[in-house]
Each structure stands twice: as C-alpha cells, then as structure tokens.
Amino acid sequence: MEKNICLLPGDGIGPEILAQGVRLLEACASKFGHRFTFTNALLGGAAIDATGNPLPDETIRACQKADAVFLAAVGGPKWDNLPPEQRPERGLLGIRKALGLFANLRPAMLLPELAGACLLRADIASRGLDLIVVRELTGDIYFGEPRGRDIRDGLRVGYNTMIYNEVEVRRIATVAFETARKRRKKVCSVEKSNVLETSRLWKEVVVETHKQYSDVELTHLYVDNAAMQLVRDPSQFDVILTGNIFGDILSDEASVITGSLGMLPSASLGDSGPGLFEPIHGSAPDISGQDKANPLATILSAALMLRLGFDMGEEAAAIEQAVRKTLADGFRTADIMESGKTLVGCKEMGSRVLERL
Ligand code: NAD
C-alpha cells in the first residue's frame, strides 16, 4: 500500500521523538512491502518563528492532502508571553478543527514490564489495565452557545451551555462501537443522565446506535462512578465512550494511573480524511535537545496510525510487540528508569525497538 504521511515535528523534544517514530514506520513499510512517503510541515512555535503564524495555510493544505498526520508536540517558554490567539497551542486546536476531527481516542495500557510505575495498588494493577477512552472532541460545554460573563442582580456571573445534537452523539457512539469490535467488544457509556438533559439525550442515542452492534456489550455509568471505578478496578473497562468535558478529565485520569506519560499515544479521527496521531505528552522543554526524551509514546502513536488510519493491524501489532520486547529486555529512558535496568537515550531507544521489529 502507498501512503503519504504529513509530519508535524513542532517544538521542544518534538523533532527528536518524531524522528524515531519515522524510523519505525520506514522499517515497517519495508518489512511488510508498503511505501510510505513523508511531507514535513510547520506547526506551533516553529511555525511562529518561520511565518509569524502557529498554523500556516500551507500546513493545513499539506495535512489535508495526506493520508495521515503524525504530530509530536508544540509549545515552550519562548512563546509563552504571546497573546492567546498567536500561541503555539492555537495551532493544535486549529489543525484539529481544520481536519474535522471529532473523535479522540486515547488508549491507556499498563504493560506488565512497567507495572512498577503504576500508581495503583499492586493487587489492582495485577488485574491489568488495557482500555481506550473514546472522547467526543468538538461539541459539549466547551463549544455550546450561549456562553459568557454578565452582571445579574448586581452579581458577576459566568455561564456555559452543555449541548449535543443527536448526529454528534451518533457519530461518536459509532466510533466507539467500531473500536470495540476490534478489541474485547465492550463499550461503557459515561454520562450524568440522573441530572443532565444533555446526558439523557446522549444515553438515548447511544442505546439506539447500539442496535446495529448487538455483538458489542453496552453498559452505562454516571461520570462520578466512572471516575471511582477507574481507580478501583480499571480492568473492567474495554472502551469508555464519553462526551468532551467528561472525556477530558477521565482520559487524563486513565493515563496518569499507568504512571508513564512518555508511553501513551493518541488518535484524533474525523468522518473522512486523514486522522491525526500524536503522543499525549507535551514538548518537554526541560529536556529538549539532550537526547533524553522517551520516544515510545510517539512510536506507539505510529502503531495507532497503522491500525486506525490505514487498517494495518498486523503491522501495528509488530511495532507494539517490538516496544514490549525492548522493555522486557531491560532498556529504559530516564523517565521510566528502575534499578537494574539499562539507561538509554532517545535515539538508542529508537534503535533498540527497530532491532526488535
Ligand atoms: P509536558 O508533557 O511537556 O512535560 C511534563 C513533564 O513530563 C516534564 O518534566 C517533561 O520532561 C516530562 N515528559 C514529557 N514527555 C516526555 C517524554 N516523552 N520523555 C520523557 N519525559 C517527558 O508538559 P508541560 O511541561 O506542562 O508543557 C510543556 C509545553 O508543552 C507547554 O508549552 C505546553 O503548552 C505544551 N503542551 C503541548 C501538548 C501538545 O502538543 N499536544 C500537550 C501538553 C502540553
């Protein structure tokens, strides 16, 4: 298969970690007889420095033409004092919007090799943690109108609107059910339908959509309970389906309990057109340019691109297994270092995974 991948290295450790992801993709292409071509484009601080704009039109065009977008991270202290609309993070929100990416998929997995890093009690961690949060990304209280600040009866008030329409709910529910079909076939829909009308509509539409997915088990949890269950027994979850604000919070909770920020990939998908694949962490300016960054979240994002973007499950699994083998063989970057293991830098970690692929 031939695929064009648009690369957005961004800032800080971005270029270092993305380079390792690209090495793995190239090796995977030659192992499985594919041809991947790469286009580079500017985003974030790097784009501000070169053009004055965190998301140049040329970058949008390059992403739209690609089969997938592979992003590292943006931002850093150099650009922190710019006005909000000129900051690197604006580029990130802008590219998601330009590509119509309404679904954010965040796997959280506890690899047995890194069980020591998990923030949960050993007996809970030993039951395993392998879930994916499917979060709606373009609606909900973050975008609902009206929103604003006012003076009412002499008091300052702030207000936002939590709103979903049935089309928005159906399309994200469909993503969750399709994702579950490729996994353990369980979806847990998370909302607050005991209190919120928006959530009652959410639940109704999820139940309707489920009729086409009778092979997938559907359960429901209120968000407060879901937050508890995630730390009490995360092994019960396969796919968690939820809206924008609940997903924002739960996906961070789900990833932090694994204890390894430098290990976690993510995907953002739209109806059609290229998906965007990126590690969940930021540009880590404190370790940038020192060959210390952990490239594994980026390498695992490449695997996610193969599986979800190109339907190349076998190729994705090959990269994931190479990562696990590298960890099992004792190689660690500083952020996941334990005694008795071998400390390696960003490039060497990439090389070790490559050898095992
Ligand atoms: P961060 O994720 O960049 O770093 C938090 C801590 O984790 C730091 O100590 C960093 O060294 C460490 N870390 C992160 N990724 C690592 C990796 N791959 N290997 C080893 N250690 C790693 O978050 P922050 O410090 O809050 O933000 C730094 C910059 O990144 C800010 O400008 C922020 O706006 C931006 N940011 C960007 C994204 C993105 O591009 N998607 C996400 C979050 C933050």
PDB file of C-alpha atoms in Angstrom, residues 57-172:
ATOM      1  CA  ASP A  57      -2.288  27.796   5.426  1.00  0.00           C
ATOM      2  CA  GLU A  58       0.403  25.720   3.770  1.00  0.00           C
ATOM      3  CA  THR A  59       0.372  23.354   6.771  1.00  0.00           C
ATOM      4  CA  ILE A  60      -3.398  22.941   6.561  1.00  0.00           C
ATOM      5  CA  ARG A  61      -3.119  22.137   2.845  1.00  0.00           C
ATOM      6  CA  ALA A  62      -0.295  19.631   3.413  1.00  0.00           C
ATOM      7  CA  CYS A  63      -2.314  17.860   6.148  1.00  0.00           C
ATOM      8  CA  GLN A  64      -5.491  17.765   4.053  1.00  0.00           C
ATOM      9  CA  LYS A  65      -3.608  16.158   1.169  1.00  0.00           C
ATOM     10  CA  ALA A  66      -2.035  13.464   3.363  1.00  0.00           C
ATOM     11  CA  ASP A  67      -3.405  10.036   4.329  1.00  0.00           C
ATOM     12  CA  ALA A  68      -2.469  10.674   7.971  1.00  0.00           C
ATOM     13  CA  VAL A  69      -0.894  13.375  10.106  1.00  0.00           C
ATOM     14  CA  PHE A  70       1.885  12.469  12.549  1.00  0.00           C
ATOM     15  CA  LEU A  71       2.382  15.161  15.190  1.00  0.00           C
ATOM     16  CA  ALA A  72       4.946  15.312  18.001  1.00  0.00           C
ATOM     17  CA  ALA A  73       4.252  18.267  20.344  1.00  0.00           C
ATOM     18  CA  VAL A  74       4.136  22.056  20.336  1.00  0.00           C
ATOM     19  CA  GLY A  75       4.836  24.892  22.749  1.00  0.00           C
ATOM     20  CA  GLY A  76       7.581  26.166  25.007  1.00  0.00           C
ATOM     21  CA  PRO A  77       8.642  29.099  27.220  1.00  0.00           C
ATOM     22  CA  LYS A  78       9.880  31.084  24.211  1.00  0.00           C
ATOM     23  CA  TRP A  79       6.290  31.663  23.071  1.00  0.00           C
ATOM     24  CA  ASP A  80       4.544  31.767  26.464  1.00  0.00           C
ATOM     25  CA  ASN A  81       4.124  35.548  26.526  1.00  0.00           C
ATOM     26  CA  LEU A  82       2.404  35.884  23.145  1.00  0.00           C
ATOM     27  CA  PRO A  83      -1.302  36.791  23.116  1.00  0.00           C
ATOM     28  CA  PRO A  84      -3.550  33.654  23.267  1.00  0.00           C
ATOM     29  CA  GLU A  85      -4.519  33.709  19.561  1.00  0.00           C
ATOM     30  CA  GLN A  86      -0.855  33.696  18.492  1.00  0.00           C
ATOM     31  CA  ARG A  87       0.370  30.949  20.811  1.00  0.00           C
ATOM     32  CA  PRO A  88       1.635  27.552  19.581  1.00  0.00           C
ATOM     33  CA  GLU A  89      -1.314  25.687  21.190  1.00  0.00           C
ATOM     34  CA  ARG A  90      -3.650  27.650  18.885  1.00  0.00           C
ATOM     35  CA  GLY A  91      -2.064  25.755  16.017  1.00  0.00           C
ATOM     36  CA  LEU A  92      -3.013  22.483  17.653  1.00  0.00           C
ATOM     37  CA  LEU A  93      -6.679  23.388  18.138  1.00  0.00           C
ATOM     38  CA  GLY A  94      -6.733  24.903  14.647  1.00  0.00           C
ATOM     39  CA  ILE A  95      -5.453  21.814  12.862  1.00  0.00           C
ATOM     40  CA  ARG A  96      -7.945  19.572  14.704  1.00  0.00           C
ATOM     41  CA  LYS A  97     -10.731  21.896  13.606  1.00  0.00           C
ATOM     42  CA  ALA A  98      -9.482  22.220  10.008  1.00  0.00           C
ATOM     43  CA  LEU A  99      -9.447  18.427   9.653  1.00  0.00           C
ATOM     44  CA  GLY A 100     -12.887  17.984  11.286  1.00  0.00           C
ATOM     45  CA  LEU A 101     -11.508  15.648  13.954  1.00  0.00           C
ATOM     46  CA  PHE A 102     -14.434  14.946  16.280  1.00  0.00           C
ATOM     47  CA  ALA A 103     -13.240  11.736  17.921  1.00  0.00           C
ATOM     48  CA  ASN A 104     -10.293  11.490  20.271  1.00  0.00           C
ATOM     49  CA  LEU A 105      -9.069   8.001  21.073  1.00  0.00           C
ATOM     50  CA  ARG A 106      -6.719   7.515  23.982  1.00  0.00           C
ATOM     51  CA  PRO A 107      -5.586   4.018  24.853  1.00  0.00           C
ATOM     52  CA  ALA A 108      -4.295   3.558  28.395  1.00  0.00           C
ATOM     53  CA  MET A 109      -2.414   0.378  28.856  1.00  0.00           C
ATOM     54  CA  LEU A 110      -0.315  -0.937  31.687  1.00  0.00           C
ATOM     55  CA  LEU A 111       2.464  -3.008  30.200  1.00  0.00           C
ATOM     56  CA  PRO A 112       3.491  -5.772  32.618  1.00  0.00           C
ATOM     57  CA  GLU A 113       7.099  -4.689  32.052  1.00  0.00           C
ATOM     58  CA  LEU A 114       6.253  -1.263  33.583  1.00  0.00           C
ATOM     59  CA  ALA A 115       3.923  -2.432  36.347  1.00  0.00           C
ATOM     60  CA  GLY A 116       6.251  -0.833  38.921  1.00  0.00           C
ATOM     61  CA  ALA A 117       5.407   2.651  37.592  1.00  0.00           C
ATOM     62  CA  CYS A 118       1.633   2.203  38.064  1.00  0.00           C
ATOM     63  CA  LEU A 119       0.094   4.486  40.681  1.00  0.00           C
ATOM     64  CA  LEU A 120      -2.432   1.848  41.774  1.00  0.00           C
ATOM     65  CA  ARG A 121      -2.045  -0.788  44.493  1.00  0.00           C
ATOM     66  CA  ALA A 122      -0.201  -3.868  43.233  1.00  0.00           C
ATOM     67  CA  ASP A 123      -3.217  -6.174  43.619  1.00  0.00           C
ATOM     68  CA  ILE A 124      -5.339  -3.807  41.486  1.00  0.00           C
ATOM     69  CA  ALA A 125      -2.598  -3.311  38.883  1.00  0.00           C
ATOM     70  CA  SER A 126      -2.071  -7.065  38.651  1.00  0.00           C
ATOM     71  CA  ARG A 127      -5.592  -7.456  37.216  1.00  0.00           C
ATOM     72  CA  GLY A 128      -4.368  -5.485  34.188  1.00  0.00           C
ATOM     73  CA  LEU A 129      -5.309  -2.200  32.571  1.00  0.00           C
ATOM     74  CA  ASP A 130      -5.975  -2.081  28.858  1.00  0.00           C
ATOM     75  CA  LEU A 131      -8.682   0.381  27.929  1.00  0.00           C
ATOM     76  CA  ILE A 132      -9.375   3.117  25.440  1.00  0.00           C
ATOM     77  CA  VAL A 133     -11.254   6.341  26.064  1.00  0.00           C
ATOM     78  CA  VAL A 134     -13.286   7.488  23.051  1.00  0.00           C
ATOM     79  CA  ARG A 135     -13.962  11.173  23.695  1.00  0.00           C
ATOM     80  CA  GLU A 136     -16.141  13.500  21.615  1.00  0.00           C
ATOM     81  CA  LEU A 137     -13.923  16.453  20.724  1.00  0.00           C
ATOM     82  CA  THR A 138     -15.868  19.219  19.007  1.00  0.00           C
ATOM     83  CA  GLY A 139     -19.099  19.712  20.981  1.00  0.00           C
ATOM     84  CA  ASP A 140     -20.406  19.850  24.563  1.00  0.00           C
ATOM     85  CA  ILE A 141     -19.978  22.621  27.109  1.00  0.00           C
ATOM     86  CA  TYR A 142     -16.624  23.701  25.612  1.00  0.00           C
ATOM     87  CA  PHE A 143     -18.324  24.974  22.458  1.00  0.00           C
ATOM     88  CA  GLY A 144     -22.033  25.375  23.387  1.00  0.00           C
ATOM     89  CA  GLU A 145     -23.735  28.764  22.979  1.00  0.00           C
ATOM     90  CA  PRO A 146     -24.688  30.959  24.706  1.00  0.00           C
ATOM     91  CA  ARG A 147     -21.608  31.390  26.821  1.00  0.00           C
ATOM     92  CA  GLY A 148     -20.251  34.421  28.573  1.00  0.00           C
ATOM     93  CA  ARG A 149     -19.894  36.697  31.568  1.00  0.00           C
ATOM     94  CA  ASP A 150     -22.585  39.048  32.853  1.00  0.00           C
ATOM     95  CA  ILE A 151     -23.817  41.057  35.771  1.00  0.00           C
ATOM     96  CA  ARG A 152     -27.140  39.741  37.072  1.00  0.00           C
ATOM     97  CA  ASP A 153     -28.893  41.305  40.047  1.00  0.00           C
ATOM     98  CA  GLY A 154     -25.674  43.128  40.784  1.00  0.00           C
ATOM     99  CA  LEU A 155     -23.601  39.914  40.887  1.00  0.00           C
ATOM    100  CA  ARG A 156     -20.927  38.776  38.436  1.00  0.00           C
ATOM    101  CA  VAL A 157     -21.929  35.523  36.722  1.00  0.00           C
ATOM    102  CA  GLY A 158     -20.236  33.193  34.256  1.00  0.00           C
ATOM    103  CA  TYR A 159     -22.178  30.673  32.138  1.00  0.00           C
ATOM    104  CA  ASN A 160     -21.723  27.972  29.513  1.00  0.00           C
ATOM    105  CA  THR A 161     -24.108  25.706  27.665  1.00  0.00           C
ATOM    106  CA  MET A 162     -23.854  21.934  27.685  1.00  0.00           C
ATOM    107  CA  ILE A 163     -25.420  20.829  24.394  1.00  0.00           C
ATOM    108  CA  TYR A 164     -25.256  17.877  21.997  1.00  0.00           C
ATOM    109  CA  ASN A 165     -27.400  17.077  18.993  1.00  0.00           C
ATOM    110  CA  GLU A 166     -28.247  13.508  18.036  1.00  0.00           C
ATOM    111  CA  VAL A 167     -25.964  13.480  14.984  1.00  0.00           C
ATOM    112  CA  GLU A 168     -22.957  14.396  17.130  1.00  0.00           C
ATOM    113  CA  VAL A 169     -23.758  11.651  19.627  1.00  0.00           C
ATOM    114  CA  ARG A 170     -24.476   9.011  16.965  1.00  0.00           C
ATOM    115  CA  ARG A 171     -21.200   9.548  15.121  1.00  0.00           C
ATOM    116  CA  ILE A 172     -19.032   9.303  18.253  1.00  0.00           C
TER     117      ILE A 172
END
